Tab-separated table of C-alpha atoms in Angstrom:
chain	number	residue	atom	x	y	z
A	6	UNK	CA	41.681	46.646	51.475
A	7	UNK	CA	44.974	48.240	49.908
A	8	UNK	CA	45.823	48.005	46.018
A	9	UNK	CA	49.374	45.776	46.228
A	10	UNK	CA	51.389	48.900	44.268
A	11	UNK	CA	49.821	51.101	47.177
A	12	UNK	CA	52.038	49.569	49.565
A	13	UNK	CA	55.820	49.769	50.343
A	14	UNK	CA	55.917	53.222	49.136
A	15	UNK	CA	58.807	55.771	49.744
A	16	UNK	CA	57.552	58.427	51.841
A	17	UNK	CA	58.551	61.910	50.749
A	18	UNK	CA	56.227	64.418	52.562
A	19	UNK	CA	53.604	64.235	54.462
A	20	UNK	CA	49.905	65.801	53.751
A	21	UNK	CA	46.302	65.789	55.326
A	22	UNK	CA	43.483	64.872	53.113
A	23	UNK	CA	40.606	66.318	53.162
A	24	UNK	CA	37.578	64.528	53.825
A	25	UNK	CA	35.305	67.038	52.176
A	26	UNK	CA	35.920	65.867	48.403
A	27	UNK	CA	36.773	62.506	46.575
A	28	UNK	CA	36.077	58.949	48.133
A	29	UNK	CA	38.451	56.128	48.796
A	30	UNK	CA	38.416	53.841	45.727
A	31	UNK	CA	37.289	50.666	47.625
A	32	UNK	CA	34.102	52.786	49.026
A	33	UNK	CA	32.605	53.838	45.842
A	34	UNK	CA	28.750	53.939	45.392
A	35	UNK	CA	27.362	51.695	42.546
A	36	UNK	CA	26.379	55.311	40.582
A	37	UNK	CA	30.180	56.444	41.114
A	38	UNK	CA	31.663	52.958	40.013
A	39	UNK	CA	29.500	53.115	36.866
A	40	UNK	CA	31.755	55.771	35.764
A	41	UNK	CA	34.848	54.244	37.156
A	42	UNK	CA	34.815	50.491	37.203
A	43	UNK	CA	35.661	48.015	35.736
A	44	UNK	CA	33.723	44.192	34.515
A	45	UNK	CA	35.522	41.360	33.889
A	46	UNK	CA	33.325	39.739	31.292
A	47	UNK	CA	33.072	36.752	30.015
A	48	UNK	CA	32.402	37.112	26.309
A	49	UNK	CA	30.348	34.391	24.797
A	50	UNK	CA	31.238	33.146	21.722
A	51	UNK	CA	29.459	34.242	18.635
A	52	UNK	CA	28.938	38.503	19.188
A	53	UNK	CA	31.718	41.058	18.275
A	54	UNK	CA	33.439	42.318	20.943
A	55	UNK	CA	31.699	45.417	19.881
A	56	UNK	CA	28.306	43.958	19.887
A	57	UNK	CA	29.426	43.059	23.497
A	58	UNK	CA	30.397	46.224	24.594
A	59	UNK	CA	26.747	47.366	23.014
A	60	UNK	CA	24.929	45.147	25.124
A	61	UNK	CA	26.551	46.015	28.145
A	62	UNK	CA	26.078	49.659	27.361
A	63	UNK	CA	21.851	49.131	26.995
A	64	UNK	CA	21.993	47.076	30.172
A	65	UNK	CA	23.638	49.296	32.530
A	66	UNK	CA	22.316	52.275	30.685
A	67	UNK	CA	25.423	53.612	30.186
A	68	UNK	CA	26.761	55.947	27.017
A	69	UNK	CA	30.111	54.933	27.313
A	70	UNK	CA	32.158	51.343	27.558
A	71	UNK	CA	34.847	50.115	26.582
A	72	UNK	CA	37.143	47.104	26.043
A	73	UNK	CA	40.468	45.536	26.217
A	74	UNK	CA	41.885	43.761	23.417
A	75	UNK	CA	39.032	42.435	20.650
A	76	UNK	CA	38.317	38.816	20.577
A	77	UNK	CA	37.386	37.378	17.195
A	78	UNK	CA	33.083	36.847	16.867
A	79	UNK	CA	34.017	33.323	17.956
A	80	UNK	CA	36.368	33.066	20.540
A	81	UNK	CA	35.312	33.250	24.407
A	82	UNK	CA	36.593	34.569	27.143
A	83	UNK	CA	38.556	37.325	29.331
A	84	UNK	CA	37.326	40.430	27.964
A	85	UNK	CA	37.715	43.751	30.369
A	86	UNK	CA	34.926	46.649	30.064
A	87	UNK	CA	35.923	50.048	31.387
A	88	UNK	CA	33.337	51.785	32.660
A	89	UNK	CA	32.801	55.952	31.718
A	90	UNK	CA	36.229	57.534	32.675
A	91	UNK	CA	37.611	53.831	33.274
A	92	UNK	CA	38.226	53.451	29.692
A	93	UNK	CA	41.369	55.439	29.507
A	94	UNK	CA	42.821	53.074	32.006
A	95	UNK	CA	42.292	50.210	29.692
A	96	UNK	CA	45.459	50.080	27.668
A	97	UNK	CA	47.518	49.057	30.816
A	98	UNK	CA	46.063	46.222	30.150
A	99	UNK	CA	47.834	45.641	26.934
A	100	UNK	CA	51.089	45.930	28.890
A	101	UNK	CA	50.924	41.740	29.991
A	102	UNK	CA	50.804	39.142	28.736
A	103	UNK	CA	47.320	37.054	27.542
A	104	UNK	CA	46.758	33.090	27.602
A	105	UNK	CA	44.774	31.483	25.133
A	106	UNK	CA	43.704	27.456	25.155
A	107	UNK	CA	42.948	26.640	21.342
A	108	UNK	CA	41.869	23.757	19.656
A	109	UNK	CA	43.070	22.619	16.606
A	110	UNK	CA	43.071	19.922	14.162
A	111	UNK	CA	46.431	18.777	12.298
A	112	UNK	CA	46.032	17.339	8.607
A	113	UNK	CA	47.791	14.739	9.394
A	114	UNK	CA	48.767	12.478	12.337
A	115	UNK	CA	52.381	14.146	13.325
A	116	UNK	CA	55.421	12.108	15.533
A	117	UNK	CA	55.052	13.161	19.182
A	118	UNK	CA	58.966	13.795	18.848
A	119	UNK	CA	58.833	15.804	15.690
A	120	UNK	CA	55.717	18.296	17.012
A	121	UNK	CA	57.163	18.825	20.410
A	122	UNK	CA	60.155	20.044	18.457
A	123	UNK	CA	58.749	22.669	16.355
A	124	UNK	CA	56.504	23.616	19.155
A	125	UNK	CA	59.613	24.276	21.177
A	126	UNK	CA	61.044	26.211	18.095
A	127	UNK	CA	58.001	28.799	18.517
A	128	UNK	CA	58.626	29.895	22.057
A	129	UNK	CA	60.372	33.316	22.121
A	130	UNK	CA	60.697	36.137	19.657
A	131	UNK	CA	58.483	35.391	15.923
A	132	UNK	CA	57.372	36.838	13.341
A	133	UNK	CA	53.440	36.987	12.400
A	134	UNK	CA	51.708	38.577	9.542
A	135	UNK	CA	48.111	39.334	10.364
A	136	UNK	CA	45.187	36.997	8.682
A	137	UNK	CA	43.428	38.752	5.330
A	138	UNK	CA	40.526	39.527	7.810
A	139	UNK	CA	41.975	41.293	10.160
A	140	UNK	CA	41.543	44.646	12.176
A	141	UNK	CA	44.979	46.025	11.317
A	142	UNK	CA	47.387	46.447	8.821
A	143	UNK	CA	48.975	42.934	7.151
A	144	UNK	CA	51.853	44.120	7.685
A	145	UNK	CA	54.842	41.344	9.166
A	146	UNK	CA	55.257	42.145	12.973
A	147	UNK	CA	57.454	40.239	15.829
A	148	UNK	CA	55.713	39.088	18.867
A	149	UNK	CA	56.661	37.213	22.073
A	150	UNK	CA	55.245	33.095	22.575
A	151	UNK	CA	56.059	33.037	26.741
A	152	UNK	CA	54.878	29.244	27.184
A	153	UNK	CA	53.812	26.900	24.627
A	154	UNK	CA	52.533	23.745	25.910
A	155	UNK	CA	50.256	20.754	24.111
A	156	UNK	CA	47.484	20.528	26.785
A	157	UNK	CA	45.753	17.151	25.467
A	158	UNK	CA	46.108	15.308	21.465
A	159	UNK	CA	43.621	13.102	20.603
A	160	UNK	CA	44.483	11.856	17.055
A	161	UNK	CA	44.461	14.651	14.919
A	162	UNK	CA	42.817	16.981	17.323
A	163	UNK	CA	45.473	19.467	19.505
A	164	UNK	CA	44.860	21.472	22.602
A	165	UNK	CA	47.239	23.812	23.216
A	166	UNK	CA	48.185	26.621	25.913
A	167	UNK	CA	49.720	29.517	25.034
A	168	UNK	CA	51.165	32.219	26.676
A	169	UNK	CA	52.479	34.952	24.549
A	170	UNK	CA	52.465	38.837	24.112
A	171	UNK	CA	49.626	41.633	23.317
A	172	UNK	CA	48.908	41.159	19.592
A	173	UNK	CA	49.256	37.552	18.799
A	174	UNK	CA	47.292	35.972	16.415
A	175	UNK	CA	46.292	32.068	17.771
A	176	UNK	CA	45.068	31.111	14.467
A	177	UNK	CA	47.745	32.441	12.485
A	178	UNK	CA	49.715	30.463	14.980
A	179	UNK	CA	48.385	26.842	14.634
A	180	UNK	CA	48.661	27.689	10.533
A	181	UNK	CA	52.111	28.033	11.018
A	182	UNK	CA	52.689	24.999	12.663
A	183	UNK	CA	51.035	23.338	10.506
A	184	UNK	CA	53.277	24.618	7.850
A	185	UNK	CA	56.318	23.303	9.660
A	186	UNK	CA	54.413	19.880	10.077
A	187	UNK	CA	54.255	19.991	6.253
A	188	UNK	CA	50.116	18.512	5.634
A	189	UNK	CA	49.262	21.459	7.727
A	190	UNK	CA	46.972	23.097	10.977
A	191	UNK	CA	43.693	24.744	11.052
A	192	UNK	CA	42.709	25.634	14.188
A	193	UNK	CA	38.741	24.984	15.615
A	194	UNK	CA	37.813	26.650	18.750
A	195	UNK	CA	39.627	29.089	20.903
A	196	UNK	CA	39.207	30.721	24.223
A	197	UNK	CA	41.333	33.361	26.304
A	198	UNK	CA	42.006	32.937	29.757
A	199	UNK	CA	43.791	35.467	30.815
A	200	UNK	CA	44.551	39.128	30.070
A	201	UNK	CA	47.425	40.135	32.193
A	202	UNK	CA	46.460	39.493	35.890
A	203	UNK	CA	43.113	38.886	35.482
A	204	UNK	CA	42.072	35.167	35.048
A	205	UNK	CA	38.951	33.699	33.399
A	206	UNK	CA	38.174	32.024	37.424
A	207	UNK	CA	37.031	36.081	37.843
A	208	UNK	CA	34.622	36.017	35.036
A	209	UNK	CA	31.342	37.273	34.967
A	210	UNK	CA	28.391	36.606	32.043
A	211	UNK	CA	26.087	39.164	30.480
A	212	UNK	CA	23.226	37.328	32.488
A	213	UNK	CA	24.803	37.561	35.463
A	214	UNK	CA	25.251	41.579	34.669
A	215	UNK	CA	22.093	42.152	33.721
A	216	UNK	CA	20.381	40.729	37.065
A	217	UNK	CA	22.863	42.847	38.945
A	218	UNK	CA	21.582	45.645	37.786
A	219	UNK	CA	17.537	45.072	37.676
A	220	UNK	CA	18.307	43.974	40.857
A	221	UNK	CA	20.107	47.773	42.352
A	222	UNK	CA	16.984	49.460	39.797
A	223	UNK	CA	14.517	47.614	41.037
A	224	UNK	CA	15.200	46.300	44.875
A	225	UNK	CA	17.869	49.432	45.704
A	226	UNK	CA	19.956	46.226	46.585
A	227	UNK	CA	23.822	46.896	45.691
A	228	UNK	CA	25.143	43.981	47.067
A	229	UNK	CA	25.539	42.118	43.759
A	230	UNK	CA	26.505	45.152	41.507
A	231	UNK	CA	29.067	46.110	43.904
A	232	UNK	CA	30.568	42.533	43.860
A	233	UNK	CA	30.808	42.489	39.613
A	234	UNK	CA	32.531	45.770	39.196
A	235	UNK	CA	35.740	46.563	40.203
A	236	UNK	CA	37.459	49.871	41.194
A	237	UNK	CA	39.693	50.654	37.815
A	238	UNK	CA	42.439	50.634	40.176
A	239	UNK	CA	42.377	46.747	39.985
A	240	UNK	CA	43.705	47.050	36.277
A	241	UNK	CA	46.316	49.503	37.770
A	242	UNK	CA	48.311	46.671	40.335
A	243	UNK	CA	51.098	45.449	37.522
A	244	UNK	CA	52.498	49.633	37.400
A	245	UNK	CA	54.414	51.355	39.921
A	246	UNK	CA	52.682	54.169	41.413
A	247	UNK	CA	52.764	57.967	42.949
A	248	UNK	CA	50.578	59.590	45.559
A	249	UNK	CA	50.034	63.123	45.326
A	250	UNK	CA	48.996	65.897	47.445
A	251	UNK	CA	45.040	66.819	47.149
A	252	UNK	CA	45.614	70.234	46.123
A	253	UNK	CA	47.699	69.239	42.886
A	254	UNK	CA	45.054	66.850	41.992
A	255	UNK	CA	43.467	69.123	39.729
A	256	UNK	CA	45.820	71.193	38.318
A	257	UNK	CA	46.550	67.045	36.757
A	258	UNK	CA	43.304	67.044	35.306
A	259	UNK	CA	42.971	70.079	33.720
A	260	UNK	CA	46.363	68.629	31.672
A	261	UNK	CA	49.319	69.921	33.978
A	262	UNK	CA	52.205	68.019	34.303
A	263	UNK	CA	53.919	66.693	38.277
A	264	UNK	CA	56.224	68.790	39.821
A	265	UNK	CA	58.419	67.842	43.145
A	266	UNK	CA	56.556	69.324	45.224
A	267	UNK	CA	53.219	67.871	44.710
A	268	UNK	CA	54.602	64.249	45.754
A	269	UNK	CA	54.134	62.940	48.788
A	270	UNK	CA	54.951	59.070	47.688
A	271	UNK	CA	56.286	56.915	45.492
A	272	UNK	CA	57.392	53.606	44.346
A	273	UNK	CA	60.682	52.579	45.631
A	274	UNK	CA	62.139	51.498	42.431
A	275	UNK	CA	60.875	53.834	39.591
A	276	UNK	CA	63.147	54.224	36.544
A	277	UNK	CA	63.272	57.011	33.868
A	278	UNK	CA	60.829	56.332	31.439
A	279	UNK	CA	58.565	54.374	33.367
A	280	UNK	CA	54.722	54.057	33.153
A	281	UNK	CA	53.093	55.097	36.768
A	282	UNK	CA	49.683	55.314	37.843
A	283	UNK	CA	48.988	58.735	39.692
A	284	UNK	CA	46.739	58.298	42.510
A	285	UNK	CA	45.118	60.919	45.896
A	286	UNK	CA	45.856	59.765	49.195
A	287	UNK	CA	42.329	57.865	48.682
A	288	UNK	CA	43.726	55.870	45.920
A	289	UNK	CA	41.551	56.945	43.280
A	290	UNK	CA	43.634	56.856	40.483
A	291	UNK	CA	44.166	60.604	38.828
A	292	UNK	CA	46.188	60.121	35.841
A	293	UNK	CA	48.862	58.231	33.842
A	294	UNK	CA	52.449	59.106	33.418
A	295	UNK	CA	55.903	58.686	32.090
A	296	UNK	CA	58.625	59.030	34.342
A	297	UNK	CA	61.150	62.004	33.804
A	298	UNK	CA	63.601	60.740	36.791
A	299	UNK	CA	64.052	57.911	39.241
A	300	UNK	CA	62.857	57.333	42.733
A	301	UNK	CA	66.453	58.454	43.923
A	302	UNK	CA	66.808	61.649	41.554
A	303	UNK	CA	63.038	62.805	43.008
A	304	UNK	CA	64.067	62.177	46.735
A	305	UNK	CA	67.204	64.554	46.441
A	306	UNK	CA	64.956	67.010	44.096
A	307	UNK	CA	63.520	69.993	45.447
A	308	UNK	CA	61.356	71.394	42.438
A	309	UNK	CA	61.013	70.856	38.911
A	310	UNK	CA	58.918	67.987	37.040
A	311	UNK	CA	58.923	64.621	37.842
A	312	UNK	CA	56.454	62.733	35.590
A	313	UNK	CA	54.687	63.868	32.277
A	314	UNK	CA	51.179	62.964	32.363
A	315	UNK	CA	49.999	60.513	29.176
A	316	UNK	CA	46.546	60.274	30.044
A	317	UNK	CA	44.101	61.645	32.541
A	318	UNK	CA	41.442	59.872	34.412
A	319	UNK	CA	39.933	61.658	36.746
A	320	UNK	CA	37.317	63.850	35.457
A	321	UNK	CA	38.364	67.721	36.398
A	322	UNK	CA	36.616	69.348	39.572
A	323	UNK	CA	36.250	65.806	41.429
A	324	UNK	CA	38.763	67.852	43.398
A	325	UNK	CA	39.001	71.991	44.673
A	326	UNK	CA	41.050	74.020	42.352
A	327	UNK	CA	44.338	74.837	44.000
A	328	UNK	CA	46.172	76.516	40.992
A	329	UNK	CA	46.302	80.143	39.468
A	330	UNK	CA	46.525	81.105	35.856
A	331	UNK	CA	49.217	83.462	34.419
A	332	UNK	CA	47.105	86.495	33.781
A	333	UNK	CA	47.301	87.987	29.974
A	334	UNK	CA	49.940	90.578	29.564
A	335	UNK	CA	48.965	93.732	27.936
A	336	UNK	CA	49.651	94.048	24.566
């Protein structure tokens, strides 16, 4: 098995890796996933998404989870867990785009003609304050409505799909409509589908979790636990990436930034500025990091730094320290 931005890489040295430290990311024991997976959980409707991530944390007996994107107590849905070190991956995830179906119910009985037209008017760029009760700051923002399609209308009830940017608020969404409509649009159930790549059709429940687990405790059977969480690398595929050699690995973690010579590949189309994902020659991913030239600038480069790291993953001393410090100078 091979991560899709693993492949079609631009070979730029060649290294040996050592089998003697780190593991490839698709071979992971259940313990070592624990503290780099990743669940893609169904949420029920009713709990926070913090209450979810609490009852997650009691059933795998784990200190630290967390999620992608909060869902309102009662929506359902696509809601990714990081697992230990996997949380710092998470906010990838808020890179793509998310699909909701919600159900709503007009004030009035609207012409078919007259709906479809202000439904088309809210695809692309709008504007969105946040609802009183909200998380964040009511302050008027712009986000992106990808597709906006009526599902099923029954009446005065509406199902609609909607794909649109990180951020959107559904509700606030069928309110406005409404407000075009004139009587008005509150909406009455909603559930996301999708949160970038991942689709609801790779949902798991709490249930199904928490027999996983009693299951490895209990049996030392890791056949279902192994099929629920996913190497974090799966929330990597949508970013370009860089292999490194093992002995820069972690000189990364401990907070250094990639030089030249530490690459060994790379995506063939990377761009200054550019988000990559930082991975060994095992493909466990290392760190995230900004791009400080293109794919062609780092081919005809012989030294100097290449990427800027944002956020480290791998915990330090997974792999042999292959860097010096500067000793202090006398004063």
């Amino acid at each position: 098995m091979i991560l899709p931005q693993l492949q079609n890489l631009v070979q730029i040295d060649q290294d040996i890796s050592n089998d003697a430290y780190g593991v490839r990311y698709d071979q992971r024991t259940v313990k070592e996933l624990l503290n780099y997976g990743l669940i893609l959980l169904d949420k029920p409707p009713g709990p926070t998404s913090h209450e979810t991530v609490a009852w997650a944390k009691r059933i795998l007996k784990l200190p630290k989870i967390g999620h992608s994107g909060t869902l309102d107590p009662q929506v359902s849905g696509v809601l990714p867990l990081g697992l230990g070190e996997a949380t710092k991956a998470l906010g990838v995830l808020l890179m793509g785009p998310k699909e909701y179906y919600g159900l709503g119910r007009l004030h009035s009985e609207p012409n078919k003609e007259k709906l479809n037209s202000i439904l088309k008017s809210f695809i692309g760029e709008i504007y969105q304050k946040p609802p009183q009760r909200s998380a964040v700051l009511r302050q008027t923002r712009t986000r992106k409505i990808y597709e906006l399609e009526v599902v099923e209308q029954k009446e005065r009830l509406l199902l609609l799909r909607v794909l649109c940017e990180a951020g959107t608020y559904i509700r606030k969404l069928y309110y406005d409509i409404g407000e075009i409509l004139g009587p008005g649009a509150t909406m009455v159930e909603l559930r996301r589908s999708r949160v970038h790549q991942f689709h609801e059709d790779q949902l798991v429940t709490l249930h199904e979790v928490a027999e996983a687990f009693a299951t490895w405790e209990e049996k030392n059977d890791d056949s279902k636990l192994k099929k629920i969480i996913l190497p974090i690398e799966f929330a990597l595929t949508e970013i370009k990436s860089v292999i490194i050699r093992d002995s820069a690995v972690d000189a990364l973690c401990h907070g250094a930034q990639l030089a030249i010579p530490g690459i060994l590949q790379l995506s063939s189309n990377i761009k200054k500025g550019d988000l990559v994902g930082i991975y060994t020659q095992k493909g466990e991913v290392v760190a995230l990091a900004e791009s400080m030239m293109s794919t062609e600038e780092i081919k005809d480069a012989v030294k100097g730094y290449a990427f800027q790291t944002r956020r480290i993953i791998m915990a330090p001393n997974t792999y042999p320290k292959s860097w010096r410090t500067k000793p202090k100078t006398e004063q």
